[in-house]
Structure formats: C-alpha cells, structure tokens
PDB file of C-alpha atoms in Angstrom:
ATOM      1  CA  MET A   1      88.657 107.588 130.232  1.00 43.00           C
ATOM      2  CA  GLY A   2      89.140 106.189 126.791  1.00 49.00           C
ATOM      3  CA  ILE A   3      86.469 105.274 124.081  1.00 56.00           C
ATOM      4  CA  VAL A   4      86.433 101.141 123.875  1.00 57.00           C
ATOM      5  CA  ILE A   5      84.057  99.576 121.499  1.00 62.00           C
ATOM      6  CA  ASP A   6      84.131  95.983 121.589  1.00 60.00           C
ATOM      7  CA  GLN A   7      82.580  93.458 119.222  1.00 65.00           C
ATOM      8  CA  ILE A   8      81.016  90.468 120.703  1.00 70.00           C
ATOM      9  CA  LEU A   9      81.587  87.645 118.336  1.00 80.00           C
ATOM     10  CA  GLU A  10      80.465  83.875 118.199  1.00 78.00           C
ATOM     11  CA  ASP A  11      82.833  81.181 118.419  1.00 85.00           C
ATOM     12  CA  LYS A  12      81.972  79.554 114.839  1.00 86.00           C
ATOM     13  CA  GLY A  13      85.187  76.809 115.308  1.00 89.00           C
ATOM     14  CA  PHE A  14      86.474  77.685 111.783  1.00 91.00           C
ATOM     15  CA  LYS A  15      89.442  75.535 111.350  1.00 93.00           C
ATOM     16  CA  ASP A  16      92.012  77.895 109.567  1.00 94.00           C
ATOM     17  CA  ILE A  17      91.067  81.340 111.078  1.00 95.00           C
ATOM     18  CA  ASN A  18      88.725  81.655 114.012  1.00 95.00           C
ATOM     19  CA  PRO A  19      88.279  85.052 115.214  1.00 93.00           C
ATOM     20  CA  VAL A  20      87.375  85.445 118.843  1.00 93.00           C
ATOM     21  CA  ILE A  21      87.539  89.315 119.562  1.00 91.00           C
ATOM     22  CA  CYS A  22      87.935  92.670 117.910  1.00 91.00           C
ATOM     23  CA  GLY A  23      87.533  96.100 118.504  1.00 90.00           C
ATOM     24  CA  VAL A  24      89.000  99.723 118.702  1.00 91.00           C
ATOM     25  CA  GLU A  25      90.073 101.924 121.757  1.00 91.00           C
ATOM     26  CA  GLU A  26      90.881 105.601 121.713  1.00 92.00           C
ATOM     27  CA  CYS A  27      93.090 105.496 124.721  1.00 93.00           C
ATOM     28  CA  ALA A  28      93.692 107.985 127.503  1.00 92.00           C
ATOM     29  CA  LYS A  29      96.954 109.668 128.024  1.00 94.00           C
ATOM     30  CA  GLY A  30      99.348 107.123 129.699  1.00 94.00           C
ATOM     31  CA  HIS A  31      96.447 104.356 129.685  1.00 93.00           C
ATOM     32  CA  SER A  32      98.207 100.945 130.185  1.00 94.00           C
ATOM     33  CA  PHE A  33      96.860  97.320 129.647  1.00 92.00           C
ATOM     34  CA  GLY A  34      98.629  94.643 131.258  1.00 87.00           C
ATOM     35  CA  PRO A  35     100.753  92.680 132.128  1.00 93.00           C
ATOM     36  CA  TYR A  36      98.308  90.129 130.902  1.00 93.00           C
ATOM     37  CA  MET A  37      98.358  86.678 129.201  1.00 94.00           C
ATOM     38  CA  ARG A  38      95.916  85.505 126.628  1.00 93.00           C
ATOM     39  CA  ARG A  39      95.396  82.006 124.783  1.00 94.00           C
ATOM     40  CA  TYR A  40      94.994  83.340 121.190  1.00 95.00           C
ATOM     41  CA  TYR A  41      96.758  85.597 118.776  1.00 96.00           C
ATOM     42  CA  LEU A  42      96.108  89.236 119.060  1.00 96.00           C
ATOM     43  CA  ILE A  43      97.064  92.079 116.489  1.00 96.00           C
ATOM     44  CA  HIS A  44      96.792  95.643 117.419  1.00 96.00           C
ATOM     45  CA  TYR A  45      97.097  98.189 114.502  1.00 96.00           C
ATOM     46  CA  VAL A  46      97.800 101.882 115.460  1.00 96.00           C
ATOM     47  CA  LEU A  47      95.455 104.310 113.793  1.00 94.00           C
ATOM     48  CA  SER A  48      96.999 107.574 115.295  1.00 94.00           C
ATOM     49  CA  GLY A  49      98.920 108.525 118.013  1.00 96.00           C
ATOM     50  CA  ASN A  50     102.041 106.666 119.681  1.00 96.00           C
ATOM     51  CA  GLY A  51     102.734 104.054 122.251  1.00 96.00           C
ATOM     52  CA  LYS A  52     104.933 101.197 123.680  1.00 96.00           C
ATOM     53  CA  TYR A  53     105.019  97.625 123.498  1.00 97.00           C
ATOM     54  CA  TYR A  54     106.464  95.588 126.153  1.00 96.00           C
ATOM     55  CA  ARG A  55     107.262  91.806 125.706  1.00 93.00           C
ATOM     56  CA  GLY A  56     110.242  89.555 126.698  1.00 89.00           C
ATOM     57  CA  GLY A  57     112.021  92.155 128.481  1.00 90.00           C
ATOM     58  CA  ARG A  58     112.076  94.566 125.156  1.00 93.00           C
ATOM     59  CA  GLU A  59     110.389  97.631 124.645  1.00 94.00           C
ATOM     60  CA  TYR A  60     108.979  98.678 120.968  1.00 96.00           C
ATOM     61  CA  SER A  61     107.905 102.264 120.373  1.00 96.00           C
ATOM     62  CA  LEU A  62     104.663 102.468 117.775  1.00 95.00           C
ATOM     63  CA  LYS A  63     103.069 105.131 115.674  1.00 94.00           C
ATOM     64  CA  ALA A  64     100.335 105.215 113.227  1.00 93.00           C
ATOM     65  CA  GLY A  65     100.662 102.768 110.419  1.00 91.00           C
ATOM     66  CA  GLN A  66     102.277 100.036 112.484  1.00 94.00           C
ATOM     67  CA  PHE A  67     101.039  96.947 114.282  1.00 96.00           C
ATOM     68  CA  PHE A  68     102.156  94.871 117.355  1.00 96.00           C
ATOM     69  CA  LEU A  69     101.465  91.147 117.570  1.00 97.00           C
ATOM     70  CA  ILE A  70     100.766  89.272 120.913  1.00 96.00           C
ATOM     71  CA  TYR A  71     101.230  85.815 120.946  1.00 96.00           C
ATOM     72  CA  PRO A  72      99.248  83.142 122.964  1.00 95.00           C
ATOM     73  CA  ASP A  73     100.570  82.486 126.518  1.00 94.00           C
ATOM     74  CA  GLU A  74     102.938  85.224 126.863  1.00 94.00           C
ATOM     75  CA  ILE A  75     102.942  87.926 129.215  1.00 95.00           C
ATOM     76  CA  THR A  76     102.891  91.509 127.658  1.00 96.00           C
ATOM     77  CA  THR A  77     102.085  94.932 128.538  1.00 96.00           C
ATOM     78  CA  TYR A  78     101.379  98.084 126.160  1.00 96.00           C
ATOM     79  CA  THR A  79     100.967 101.653 127.295  1.00 96.00           C
ATOM     80  CA  ALA A  80      99.670 104.946 125.283  1.00 96.00           C
ATOM     81  CA  ASP A  81     101.788 107.959 125.176  1.00 95.00           C
ATOM     82  CA  THR A  82     101.491 110.761 127.579  1.00 95.00           C
ATOM     83  CA  LYS A  83     101.004 113.372 125.190  1.00 95.00           C
ATOM     84  CA  GLU A  84      99.807 111.941 121.723  1.00 95.00           C
ATOM     85  CA  PRO A  85      98.155 108.561 123.052  1.00 96.00           C
ATOM     86  CA  TRP A  86      97.136 106.045 120.479  1.00 96.00           C
ATOM     87  CA  THR A  87      94.079 104.776 119.004  1.00 94.00           C
ATOM     88  CA  TYR A  88      94.158 101.111 117.652  1.00 94.00           C
ATOM     89  CA  VAL A  89      92.016  98.487 116.449  1.00 94.00           C
ATOM     90  CA  TRP A  90      92.529  94.990 117.281  1.00 94.00           C
ATOM     91  CA  VAL A  91      91.607  91.656 116.127  1.00 94.00           C
ATOM     92  CA  GLY A  92      92.118  88.252 118.025  1.00 94.00           C
ATOM     93  CA  PHE A  93      91.911  84.838 116.330  1.00 95.00           C
ATOM     94  CA  THR A  94      92.901  80.990 116.615  1.00 95.00           C
ATOM     95  CA  GLY A  95      93.191  78.383 114.023  1.00 94.00           C
ATOM     96  CA  ALA A  96      95.499  76.061 111.982  1.00 94.00           C
ATOM     97  CA  LEU A  97      96.831  79.129 110.025  1.00 93.00           C
ATOM     98  CA  SER A  98      97.570  81.268 112.803  1.00 93.00           C
ATOM     99  CA  LYS A  99     100.728  79.218 113.441  1.00 92.00           C
ATOM    100  CA  ARG A 100     102.181  80.959 110.495  1.00 91.00           C
ATOM    101  CA  PHE A 101     102.592  84.069 112.460  1.00 94.00           C
ATOM    102  CA  ASP A 102     105.101  82.481 114.856  1.00 92.00           C
ATOM    103  CA  THR A 103     107.562  82.669 111.958  1.00 90.00           C
ATOM    104  CA  LEU A 104     107.584  86.401 111.987  1.00 88.00           C
ATOM    105  CA  THR A 105     111.155  87.728 112.741  1.00 87.00           C
ATOM    106  CA  GLN A 106     109.783  90.764 114.694  1.00 90.00           C
ATOM    107  CA  PRO A 107     106.433  91.069 116.556  1.00 94.00           C
ATOM    108  CA  VAL A 108     105.901  94.485 115.167  1.00 94.00           C
ATOM    109  CA  GLY A 109     105.867  96.115 111.680  1.00 92.00           C
ATOM    110  CA  GLU A 110     103.962  97.910 108.990  1.00 90.00           C
ATOM    111  CA  LEU A 111     100.729  97.149 107.322  1.00 89.00           C
ATOM    112  CA  PRO A 112      98.320  99.058 105.184  1.00 86.00           C
ATOM    113  CA  MET A 113      95.621 101.003 106.576  1.00 87.00           C
ATOM    114  CA  SER A 114      93.124  99.940 103.980  1.00 85.00           C
ATOM    115  CA  ILE A 115      93.296  96.338 105.470  1.00 87.00           C
ATOM    116  CA  PHE A 116      91.820  98.112 108.664  1.00 88.00           C
ATOM    117  CA  SER A 117      89.462 100.686 107.214  1.00 83.00           C
ATOM    118  CA  GLU A 118      86.183  98.182 106.596  1.00 77.00           C
ATOM    119  CA  LEU A 119      86.897  96.450 109.877  1.00 80.00           C
ATOM    120  CA  LEU A 120      86.985  99.602 111.594  1.00 83.00           C
ATOM    121  CA  LYS A 121      83.770 101.044 110.023  1.00 78.00           C
ATOM    122  CA  MET A 122      81.866  97.658 111.046  1.00 76.00           C
ATOM    123  CA  ILE A 123      83.033  98.008 114.640  1.00 78.00           C
ATOM    124  CA  LYS A 124      82.105 101.587 114.849  1.00 70.00           C
ATOM    125  CA  ASP A 125      78.846 101.559 112.901  1.00 64.00           C
ATOM    126  CA  ASP A 126      77.623  97.849 113.100  1.00 56.00           C
ATOM    127  CA  PHE A 127      78.231  97.494 109.197  1.00 56.00           C
ATOM    128  CA  PRO A 128      74.727  96.468 108.662  1.00 59.00           C
ATOM    129  CA  GLY A 129      75.890  94.648 105.463  1.00 58.00           C
ATOM    130  CA  TRP A 130      77.796  92.217 107.582  1.00 60.00           C
ATOM    131  CA  GLN A 131      75.080  91.464 110.010  1.00 63.00           C
ATOM    132  CA  GLY A 132      75.030  87.757 110.912  1.00 67.00           C
ATOM    133  CA  MET A 133      78.291  87.312 109.053  1.00 78.00           C
ATOM    134  CA  ARG A 134      80.759  89.292 111.225  1.00 81.00           C
ATOM    135  CA  GLU A 135      82.770  86.460 111.994  1.00 87.00           C
ATOM    136  CA  GLU A 136      83.398  85.464 108.315  1.00 89.00           C
ATOM    137  CA  TYR A 137      84.239  88.787 107.607  1.00 87.00           C
ATOM    138  CA  ILE A 138      86.653  89.119 110.502  1.00 89.00           C
ATOM    139  CA  ALA A 139      88.421  86.078 109.479  1.00 92.00           C
ATOM    140  CA  CYS A 140      88.897  87.513 105.763  1.00 91.00           C
ATOM    141  CA  VAL A 141      90.523  90.636 107.442  1.00 91.00           C
ATOM    142  CA  VAL A 142      93.096  88.146 108.980  1.00 93.00           C
ATOM    143  CA  HIS A 143      93.682  86.394 105.830  1.00 92.00           C
ATOM    144  CA  LYS A 144      94.493  89.975 104.400  1.00 90.00           C
ATOM    145  CA  ILE A 145      96.967  90.735 107.065  1.00 92.00           C
ATOM    146  CA  SER A 146      98.734  87.191 106.786  1.00 91.00           C
ATOM    147  CA  ALA A 147      98.868  87.861 102.830  1.00 86.00           C
ATOM    148  CA  ALA A 148     100.207  91.281 103.370  1.00 84.00           C
ATOM    149  CA  LEU A 149     102.704  89.854 105.791  1.00 87.00           C
ATOM    150  CA  PHE A 150     103.801  86.777 104.314  1.00 82.00           C
ATOM    151  CA  ALA A 151     103.606  87.406 100.370  1.00 70.00           C
ATOM    152  CA  PRO A 152     106.843  87.010  98.638  1.00 57.00           C
ATOM    153  CA  LYS A 153     109.035  89.811  98.302  1.00 56.00           C
ATOM    154  CA  LYS A 154     108.521  89.826  94.185  1.00 56.00           C
ATOM    155  CA  ALA A 155     105.126  90.809  94.993  1.00 61.00           C
ATOM    156  CA  ASP A 156     106.162  94.326  95.458  1.00 67.00           C
ATOM    157  CA  HIS A 157     107.449  94.238  91.852  1.00 75.00           C
ATOM    158  CA  LYS A 158     104.158  92.491  90.832  1.00 84.00           C
ATOM    159  CA  HIS A 159     101.992  95.604  92.462  1.00 87.00           C
ATOM    160  CA  ALA A 160     104.138  98.093  90.535  1.00 89.00           C
ATOM    161  CA  LYS A 161     103.871  96.245  87.375  1.00 90.00           C
ATOM    162  CA  ARG A 162     100.142  95.921  87.693  1.00 92.00           C
ATOM    163  CA  VAL A 163      99.609  99.607  88.032  1.00 94.00           C
ATOM    164  CA  LYS A 164     101.796 100.366  85.222  1.00 93.00           C
ATOM    165  CA  THR A 165      99.714  97.949  82.981  1.00 94.00           C
ATOM    166  CA  PHE A 166      96.367  99.157  84.162  1.00 94.00           C
ATOM    167  CA  ILE A 167      97.354 103.124  83.325  1.00 94.00           C
ATOM    168  CA  GLU A 168      98.574 102.021  79.939  1.00 93.00           C
ATOM    169  CA  ALA A 169      95.489 100.439  79.170  1.00 93.00           C
ATOM    170  CA  SER A 170      93.075 102.618  80.860  1.00 92.00           C
ATOM    171  CA  PHE A 171      94.681 106.115  80.655  1.00 92.00           C
ATOM    172  CA  MET A 172      91.393 107.682  79.049  1.00 92.00           C
ATOM    173  CA  ASN A 173      89.242 106.981  82.125  1.00 92.00           C
ATOM    174  CA  GLU A 174      89.197 108.946  85.183  1.00 91.00           C
ATOM    175  CA  ILE A 175      91.923 107.625  87.211  1.00 90.00           C
ATOM    176  CA  THR A 176      93.265 108.637  90.960  1.00 91.00           C
ATOM    177  CA  VAL A 177      96.205 107.234  92.788  1.00 92.00           C
ATOM    178  CA  GLN A 178      93.415 106.475  95.700  1.00 91.00           C
ATOM    179  CA  SER A 179      91.106 104.563  93.050  1.00 91.00           C
ATOM    180  CA  ILE A 180      94.167 102.485  91.987  1.00 91.00           C
ATOM    181  CA  ALA A 181      95.028 101.626  95.414  1.00 88.00           C
ATOM    182  CA  ASP A 182      91.294 100.756  96.609  1.00 85.00           C
ATOM    183  CA  GLY A 183      90.993  98.604  93.564  1.00 86.00           C
ATOM    184  CA  MET A 184      94.392  96.466  94.761  1.00 84.00           C
ATOM    185  CA  PHE A 185      93.123  96.562  98.553  1.00 79.00           C
ATOM    186  CA  LEU A 186      96.613  98.364  98.910  1.00 80.00           C
ATOM    187  CA  ASP A 187      97.266 101.640 101.072  1.00 81.00           C
ATOM    188  CA  ARG A 188      98.027 104.676  98.954  1.00 84.00           C
ATOM    189  CA  ARG A 189     101.243 105.802 100.482  1.00 86.00           C
ATOM    190  CA  TYR A 190     102.618 102.135 100.170  1.00 84.00           C
ATOM    191  CA  LEU A 191     101.526 101.397  96.632  1.00 88.00           C
ATOM    192  CA  SER A 192     103.233 105.016  95.685  1.00 90.00           C
ATOM    193  CA  ARG A 193     106.474 104.232  97.424  1.00 88.00           C
ATOM    194  CA  LEU A 194     106.501 100.929  95.677  1.00 87.00           C
ATOM    195  CA  PHE A 195     105.952 102.385  91.982  1.00 90.00           C
ATOM    196  CA  LYS A 196     108.469 105.115  92.700  1.00 90.00           C
ATOM    197  CA  ARG A 197     111.232 102.685  93.592  1.00 86.00           C
ATOM    198  CA  GLU A 198     110.322 100.247  90.807  1.00 87.00           C
ATOM    199  CA  TYR A 199     109.970 102.970  88.231  1.00 88.00           C
ATOM    200  CA  GLY A 200     111.745 106.284  89.687  1.00 89.00           C
ATOM    201  CA  VAL A 201     108.552 108.614  89.106  1.00 92.00           C
ATOM    202  CA  SER A 202     105.123 108.640  90.879  1.00 94.00           C
ATOM    203  CA  ILE A 203     101.984 107.060  90.201  1.00 94.00           C
ATOM    204  CA  LYS A 204     100.660 110.602  89.020  1.00 93.00           C
ATOM    205  CA  GLU A 205     103.766 111.362  86.840  1.00 94.00           C
ATOM    206  CA  PHE A 206     103.518 108.315  84.985  1.00 94.00           C
ATOM    207  CA  LEU A 207      99.844 108.941  84.434  1.00 94.00           C
ATOM    208  CA  ASN A 208     100.365 112.334  82.965  1.00 93.00           C
ATOM    209  CA  ASP A 209     103.325 111.050  80.735  1.00 94.00           C
ATOM    210  CA  VAL A 210     101.467 108.140  79.554  1.00 94.00           C
ATOM    211  CA  ARG A 211      98.618 110.525  78.574  1.00 94.00           C
ATOM    212  CA  LEU A 212     100.950 113.140  76.871  1.00 93.00           C
ATOM    213  CA  GLN A 213     102.459 110.348  74.839  1.00 93.00           C
ATOM    214  CA  ASN A 214      98.879 109.418  73.650  1.00 94.00           C
ATOM    215  CA  ALA A 215      97.659 113.116  73.007  1.00 93.00           C
ATOM    216  CA  ALA A 216     100.694 113.298  70.663  1.00 92.00           C
ATOM    217  CA  ARG A 217      99.947 110.377  69.099  1.00 91.00           C
ATOM    218  CA  PHE A 218      96.221 111.650  68.548  1.00 92.00           C
ATOM    219  CA  LEU A 219      97.729 114.966  67.136  1.00 91.00           C
ATOM    220  CA  SER A 220     100.079 113.192  64.741  1.00 89.00           C
ATOM    221  CA  GLU A 221      97.034 111.166  63.230  1.00 89.00           C
ATOM    222  CA  GLY A 222      95.227 114.117  62.505  1.00 88.00           C
ATOM    223  CA  LEU A 223      92.572 114.631  65.581  1.00 91.00           C
ATOM    224  CA  SER A 224      92.042 118.089  66.791  1.00 90.00           C
ATOM    225  CA  VAL A 225      93.454 119.462  70.042  1.00 91.00           C
ATOM    226  CA  ASN A 226      89.979 119.350  72.063  1.00 91.00           C
ATOM    227  CA  GLU A 227      89.655 115.521  70.751  1.00 91.00           C
ATOM    228  CA  SER A 228      93.302 114.675  71.619  1.00 91.00           C
ATOM    229  CA  TYR A 229      93.202 116.032  75.095  1.00 88.00           C
ATOM    230  CA  GLU A 230      89.880 114.460  75.968  1.00 91.00           C
ATOM    231  CA  MET A 231      90.642 111.226  74.411  1.00 93.00           C
ATOM    232  CA  SER A 232      93.755 111.124  76.537  1.00 93.00           C
ATOM    233  CA  GLY A 233      91.868 111.645  79.840  1.00 92.00           C
ATOM    234  CA  PHE A 234      92.875 115.159  80.547  1.00 91.00           C
ATOM    235  CA  LYS A 235      90.076 117.300  81.950  1.00 89.00           C
ATOM    236  CA  ASP A 236      91.585 120.756  81.948  1.00 88.00           C
ATOM    237  CA  ARG A 237      92.614 122.243  78.144  1.00 90.00           C
ATOM    238  CA  SER A 238      94.718 125.302  79.829  1.00 90.00           C
ATOM    239  CA  ASN A 239      96.866 122.552  82.149  1.00 90.00           C
ATOM    240  CA  PHE A 240      97.011 119.842  79.362  1.00 91.00           C
ATOM    241  CA  SER A 241      98.486 122.548  77.115  1.00 91.00           C
ATOM    242  CA  LYS A 242     101.160 123.843  79.714  1.00 92.00           C
ATOM    243  CA  MET A 243     101.913 120.214  80.447  1.00 92.00           C
ATOM    244  CA  PHE A 244     102.171 119.369  76.613  1.00 92.00           C
ATOM    245  CA  ARG A 245     104.346 122.596  75.643  1.00 91.00           C
ATOM    246  CA  ARG A 246     106.783 121.473  78.699  1.00 91.00           C
ATOM    247  CA  LYS A 247     107.242 117.846  77.391  1.00 90.00           C
ATOM    248  CA  TYR A 248     107.377 118.468  73.733  1.00 90.00           C
ATOM    249  CA  GLY A 249     108.479 122.143  73.150  1.00 89.00           C
ATOM    250  CA  THR A 250     105.523 123.196  71.301  1.00 89.00           C
ATOM    251  CA  PRO A 251     101.931 124.012  71.727  1.00 90.00           C
ATOM    252  CA  PRO A 252      99.692 121.156  70.931  1.00 90.00           C
ATOM    253  CA  GLY A 253      97.880 122.962  68.117  1.00 88.00           C
ATOM    254  CA  GLU A 254     101.543 123.345  66.758  1.00 86.00           C
ATOM    255  CA  TYR A 255     102.370 119.896  66.859  1.00 84.00           C
ATOM    256  CA  GLY A 256     103.214 118.181  63.474  1.00 63.00           C
ATOM    257  CA  LYS A 257     102.776 114.811  62.142  1.00 50.00           C
ATOM    258  CA  GLY A 258     105.236 112.345  62.430  1.00 47.00           C
ATOM    259  CA  PHE A 259     105.204 111.661  65.936  1.00 44.00           C
ATOM    260  CA  LYS A 260     107.668 108.636  66.802  1.00 43.00           C
ATOM    261  CA  GLY A 261     107.152 108.035  70.357  1.00 41.00           C
TER     262      GLY A 261
END
C-alpha cells in the first residue's frame, strides 16, 4: 500500500486561481490511477521515482523533477514504475487564469523543486503558519508554477545576470549557490545550468574568481594578507593562498602593487 496525504480545502471562489485539491502520495509499485475524468486542471509533480502518464493515446515516461498536467474533461491514467515507483505532489485548480495552461505545447515538462518544497511541508506537517490561509498559499504556488512555465525565454538571461550582479556586490558575505537559489525562488540545479550556459563557468567558480580579484586589489592597495582574504569573503587562509597562487602565479604575501585587473 502507498502512503497518501490529502488536504481538505475550502472552495473560496477565487476568480483568478481557485485551488480545489492538493496532496502527496508515495505510490506502491505498479500503482495505477484511472481511467478517470475531472472538471479542473490538475498538476502532478514527481518528487522521486518513475512512472508513466497516459492521455489521448500517448504514453509519457516521467522521473523526479518533471510534472504532468491533466486538463478538465479528459480521460487519463497514470501508473507507478514496478521497480522504482514515484512519489508525487499534486495541486488541482480552476479560475480564469487556469485557461493559460491550455497554451502549453506539451502536457509534461520540468519545474524547479523549490516551487513545491514548502507546499510539501504544508501538506505533511500542516504548516501551522498558514492555518486558515491554505487556499491563499496554494493559489500562490500555482501562480509560481505559471510564472515558471510561461515566463519569456529572456528570463533565463535575466536570472543569470541577477546572480552575476549579486555576487559582484556581495562577494564579501557568506554566499552559497543554495542561498542564492533560495533567494530567487529557483531550483539550485536549474539556476546553476542557466549560469553555466550564460557565462561558461559555474556559479562557485565565478564567486571564487570575483573574490580573488578583489583580494588582489586589496593587496595592491597595501592591505595585509589576513585583511585581504577576510574582506574578500574567504574563510580558510590556506585554501585562499593556494587559489591565489594558482591564479596569479605568486603567493599573496609577495603580490606587489600595480594590480591592473
């Protein structure tokens, strides 16, 4: 038997996006649901494992990080893998803006895990901070899904540029790729791919390079090695020295003035 958690929602009659159902299921091997028809839009997001989705005579294979969309008034079936059955979270909704999902060219695709992480916590832990406002919060999640699916292509460039600008302005602070992704409400792996595609290096490589450039600038202005590496955001002097020497060909303590970068 699988494990199912359903949230009982109130129909609040929201005009734009009106949530009607949400939940999560850890499916048993080979578990199948359907054929079935609904009167609302329903998105399933695969958290782990594999499965198949059947609609209109077509079969779609899905894995973690992917979603499948069920449209109103269509007959569908979906089945968990017999070896690695999926666990998925779902959200169903109606409303004027839900019609936008009719424009998707495919009923399957990828979405960032971060969109669903708090929704999953709410479903499993009852998310006390949202008691009495579950429907409002779930509507926000659907809006985030819509934004991720229908944002213009140039949004990828904007995301990468925002990361670059943030690092150049905040290199001295404690920064991780995860903290940047969380601050942008994007999946870490998704954001990393965008940045690498745009700039040819990883976010971590770019961060280290910016820090090294600033450390060199501080040294050229007469600051000590300790001051320079600390003000550049490095936490480990030994690691900093190795990276600095690799980039500039000299130990930081011997780096002279006249830095041109």
